[in-house]
Tab-separated table of N, CA and C in Angstrom:
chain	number	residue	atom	x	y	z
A	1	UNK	N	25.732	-13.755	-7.030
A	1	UNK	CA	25.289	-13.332	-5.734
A	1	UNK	C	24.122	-14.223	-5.307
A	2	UNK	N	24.070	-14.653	-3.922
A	2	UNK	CA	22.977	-15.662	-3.043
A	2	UNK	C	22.269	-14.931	-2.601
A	3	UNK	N	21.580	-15.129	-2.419
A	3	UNK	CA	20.284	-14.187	-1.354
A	3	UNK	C	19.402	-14.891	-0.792
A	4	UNK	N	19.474	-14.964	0.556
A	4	UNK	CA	19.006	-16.126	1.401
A	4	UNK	C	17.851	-15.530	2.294
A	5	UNK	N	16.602	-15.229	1.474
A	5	UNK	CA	15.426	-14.579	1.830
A	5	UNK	C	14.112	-15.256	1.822
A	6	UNK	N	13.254	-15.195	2.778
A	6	UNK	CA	11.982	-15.961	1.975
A	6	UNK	C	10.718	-14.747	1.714
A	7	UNK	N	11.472	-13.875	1.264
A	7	UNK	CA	10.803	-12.916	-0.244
A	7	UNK	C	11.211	-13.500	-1.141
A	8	UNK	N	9.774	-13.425	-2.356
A	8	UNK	CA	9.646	-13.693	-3.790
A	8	UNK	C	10.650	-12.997	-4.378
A	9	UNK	N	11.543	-13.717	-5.537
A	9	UNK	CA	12.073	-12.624	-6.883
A	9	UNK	C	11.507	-11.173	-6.838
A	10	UNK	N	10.402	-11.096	-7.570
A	10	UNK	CA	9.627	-10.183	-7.756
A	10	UNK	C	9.637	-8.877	-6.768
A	11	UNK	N	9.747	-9.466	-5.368
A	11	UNK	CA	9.664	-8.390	-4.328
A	11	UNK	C	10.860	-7.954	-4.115
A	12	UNK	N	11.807	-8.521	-4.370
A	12	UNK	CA	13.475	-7.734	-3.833
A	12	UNK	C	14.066	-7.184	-5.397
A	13	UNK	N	13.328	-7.581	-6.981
A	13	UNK	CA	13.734	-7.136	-7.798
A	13	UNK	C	12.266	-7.245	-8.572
A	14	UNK	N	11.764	-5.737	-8.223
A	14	UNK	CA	10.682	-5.518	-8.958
A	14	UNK	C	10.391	-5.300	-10.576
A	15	UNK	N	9.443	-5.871	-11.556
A	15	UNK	CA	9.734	-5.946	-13.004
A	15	UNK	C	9.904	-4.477	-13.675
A	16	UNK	N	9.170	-3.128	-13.467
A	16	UNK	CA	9.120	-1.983	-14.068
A	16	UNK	C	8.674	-1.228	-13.392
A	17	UNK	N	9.430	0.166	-13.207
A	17	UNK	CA	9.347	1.155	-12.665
A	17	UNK	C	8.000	1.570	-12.578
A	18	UNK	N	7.012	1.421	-14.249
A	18	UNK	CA	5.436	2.051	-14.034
A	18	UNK	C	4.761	0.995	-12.853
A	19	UNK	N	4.675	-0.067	-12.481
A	19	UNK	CA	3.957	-0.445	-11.920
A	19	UNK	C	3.801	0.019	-10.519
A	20	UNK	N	5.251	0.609	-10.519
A	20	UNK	CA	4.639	1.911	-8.739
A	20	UNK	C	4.246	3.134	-9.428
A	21	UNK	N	4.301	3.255	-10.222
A	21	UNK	CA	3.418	5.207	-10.840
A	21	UNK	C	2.126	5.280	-10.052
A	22	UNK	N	1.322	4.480	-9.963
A	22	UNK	CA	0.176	4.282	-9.398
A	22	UNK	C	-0.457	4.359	-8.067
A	23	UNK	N	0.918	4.136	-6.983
A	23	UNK	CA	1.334	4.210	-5.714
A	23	UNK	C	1.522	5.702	-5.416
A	24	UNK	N	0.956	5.445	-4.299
A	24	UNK	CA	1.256	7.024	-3.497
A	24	UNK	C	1.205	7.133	-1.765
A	25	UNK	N	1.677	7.808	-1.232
A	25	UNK	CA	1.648	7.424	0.330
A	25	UNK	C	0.507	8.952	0.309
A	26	UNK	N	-0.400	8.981	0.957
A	26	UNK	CA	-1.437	10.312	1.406
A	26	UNK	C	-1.764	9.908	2.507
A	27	UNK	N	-2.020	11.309	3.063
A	27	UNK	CA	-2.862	11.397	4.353
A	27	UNK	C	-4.137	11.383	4.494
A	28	UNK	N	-5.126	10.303	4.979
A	28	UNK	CA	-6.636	10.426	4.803
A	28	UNK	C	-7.429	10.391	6.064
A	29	UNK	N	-8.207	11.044	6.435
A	29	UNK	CA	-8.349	11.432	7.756
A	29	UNK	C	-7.414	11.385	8.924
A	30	UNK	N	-6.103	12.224	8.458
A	30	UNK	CA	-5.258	12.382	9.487
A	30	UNK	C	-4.350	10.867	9.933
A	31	UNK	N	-4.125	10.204	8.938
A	31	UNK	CA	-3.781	8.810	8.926
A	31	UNK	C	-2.902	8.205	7.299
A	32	UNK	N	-1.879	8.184	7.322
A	32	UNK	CA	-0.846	8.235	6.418
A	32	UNK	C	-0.978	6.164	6.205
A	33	UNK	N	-1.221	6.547	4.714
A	33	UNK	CA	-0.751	5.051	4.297
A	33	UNK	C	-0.714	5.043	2.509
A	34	UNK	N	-0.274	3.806	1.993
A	34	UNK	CA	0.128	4.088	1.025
A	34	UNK	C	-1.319	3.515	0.157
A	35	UNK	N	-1.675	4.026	-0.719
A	35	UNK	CA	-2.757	3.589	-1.577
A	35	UNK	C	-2.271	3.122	-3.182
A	36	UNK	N	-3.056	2.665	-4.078
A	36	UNK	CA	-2.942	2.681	-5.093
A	36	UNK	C	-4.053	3.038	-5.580
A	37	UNK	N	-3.885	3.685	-6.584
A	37	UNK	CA	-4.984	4.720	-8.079
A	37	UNK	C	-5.358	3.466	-8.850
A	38	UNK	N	-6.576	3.788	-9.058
A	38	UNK	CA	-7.244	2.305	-9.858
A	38	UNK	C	-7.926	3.241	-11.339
A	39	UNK	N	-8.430	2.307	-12.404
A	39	UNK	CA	-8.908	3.096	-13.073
A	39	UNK	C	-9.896	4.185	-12.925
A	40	UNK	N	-11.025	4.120	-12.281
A	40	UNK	CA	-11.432	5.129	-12.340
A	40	UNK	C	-11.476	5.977	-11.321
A	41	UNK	N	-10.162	6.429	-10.849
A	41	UNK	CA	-10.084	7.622	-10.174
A	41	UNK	C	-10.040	7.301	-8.263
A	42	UNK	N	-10.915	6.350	-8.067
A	42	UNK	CA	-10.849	5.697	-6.846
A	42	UNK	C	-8.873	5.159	-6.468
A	43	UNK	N	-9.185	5.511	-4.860
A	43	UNK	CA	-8.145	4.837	-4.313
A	43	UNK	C	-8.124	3.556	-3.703
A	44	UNK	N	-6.979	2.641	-3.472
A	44	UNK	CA	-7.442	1.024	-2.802
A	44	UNK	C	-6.287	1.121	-1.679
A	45	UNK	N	-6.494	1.078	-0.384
A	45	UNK	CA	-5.532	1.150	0.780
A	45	UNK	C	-4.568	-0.294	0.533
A	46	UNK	N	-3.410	0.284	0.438
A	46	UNK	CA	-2.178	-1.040	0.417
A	46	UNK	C	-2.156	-1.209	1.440
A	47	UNK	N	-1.417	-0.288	2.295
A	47	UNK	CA	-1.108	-0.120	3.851
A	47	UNK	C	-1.227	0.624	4.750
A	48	UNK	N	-1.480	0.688	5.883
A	48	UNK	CA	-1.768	1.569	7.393
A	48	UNK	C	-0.213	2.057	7.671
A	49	UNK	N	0.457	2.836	7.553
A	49	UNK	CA	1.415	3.367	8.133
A	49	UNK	C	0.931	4.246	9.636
A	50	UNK	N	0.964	3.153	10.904
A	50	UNK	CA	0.400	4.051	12.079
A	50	UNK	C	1.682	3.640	13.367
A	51	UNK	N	1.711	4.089	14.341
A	51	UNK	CA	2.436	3.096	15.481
A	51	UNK	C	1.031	3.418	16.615
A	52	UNK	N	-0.281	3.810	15.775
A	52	UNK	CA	-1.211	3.451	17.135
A	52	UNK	C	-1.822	2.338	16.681
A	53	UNK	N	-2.017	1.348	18.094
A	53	UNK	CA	-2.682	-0.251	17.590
A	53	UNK	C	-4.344	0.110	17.172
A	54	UNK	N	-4.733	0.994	17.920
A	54	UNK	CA	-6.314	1.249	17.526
A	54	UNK	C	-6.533	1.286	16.097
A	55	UNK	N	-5.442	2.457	15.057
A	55	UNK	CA	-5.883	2.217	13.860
A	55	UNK	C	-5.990	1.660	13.193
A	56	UNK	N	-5.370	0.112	13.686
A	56	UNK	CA	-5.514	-1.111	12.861
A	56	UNK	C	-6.786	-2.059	12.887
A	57	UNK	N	-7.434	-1.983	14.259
A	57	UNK	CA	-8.587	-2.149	14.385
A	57	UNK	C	-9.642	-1.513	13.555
A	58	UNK	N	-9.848	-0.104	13.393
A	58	UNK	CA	-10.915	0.786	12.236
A	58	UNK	C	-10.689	-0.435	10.791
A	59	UNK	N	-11.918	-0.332	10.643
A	59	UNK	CA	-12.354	-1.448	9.361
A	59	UNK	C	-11.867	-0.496	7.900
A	60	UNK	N	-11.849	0.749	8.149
A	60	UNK	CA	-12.047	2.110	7.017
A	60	UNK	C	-10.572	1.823	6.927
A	61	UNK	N	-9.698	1.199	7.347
A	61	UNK	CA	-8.544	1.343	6.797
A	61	UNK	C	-7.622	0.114	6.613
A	62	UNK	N	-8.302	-1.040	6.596
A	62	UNK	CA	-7.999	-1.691	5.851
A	62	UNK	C	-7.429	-2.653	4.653
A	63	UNK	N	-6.350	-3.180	4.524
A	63	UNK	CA	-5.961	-3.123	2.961
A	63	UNK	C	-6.983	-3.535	2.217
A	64	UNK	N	-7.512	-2.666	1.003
A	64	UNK	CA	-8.434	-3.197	0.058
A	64	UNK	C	-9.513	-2.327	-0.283
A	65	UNK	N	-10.048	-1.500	0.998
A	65	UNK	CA	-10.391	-0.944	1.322
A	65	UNK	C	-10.445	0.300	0.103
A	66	UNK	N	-11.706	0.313	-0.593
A	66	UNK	CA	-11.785	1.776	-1.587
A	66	UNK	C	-11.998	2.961	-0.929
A	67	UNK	N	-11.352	3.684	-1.197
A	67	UNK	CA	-11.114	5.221	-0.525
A	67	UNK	C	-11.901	5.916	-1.750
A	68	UNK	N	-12.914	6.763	-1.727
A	68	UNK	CA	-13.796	7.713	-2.328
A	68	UNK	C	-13.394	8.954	-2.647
């Protein structure tokens, strides 16, 4: 099979199931996006799941962004 994408390997055939355990989509001030769990307990914003353009502007949501 060809696959004529310019996504990485990695992204269309991810290596192990644990490496999303860590992932979670939550709602944080009324604003849905997906985070990841870091060691100690803190969250790190992956992504903004919004269709308003303003919330992409707010700095607080951010990818990278530690959630408390």
């Amino acid at each position: 099979m060809i696959l004529y994408t310019p996504l990485s390997e990695t992204d269309i055939f991810p290596s192990a199931d644990q490496d999303f355990q860590k992932r979670h989509c939550v709602s944080y001030n009324g604003k849905q996006m997906y985070v990841e769990e870091m060691e100690d307990g803190q969250f790190q914003v992956l992504q903004l799941l919004s269709t308003d353009p303003h919330d992409f502007m707010n700095v607080d949501y951010t990818p990278g962004t530690i959630l408390r």
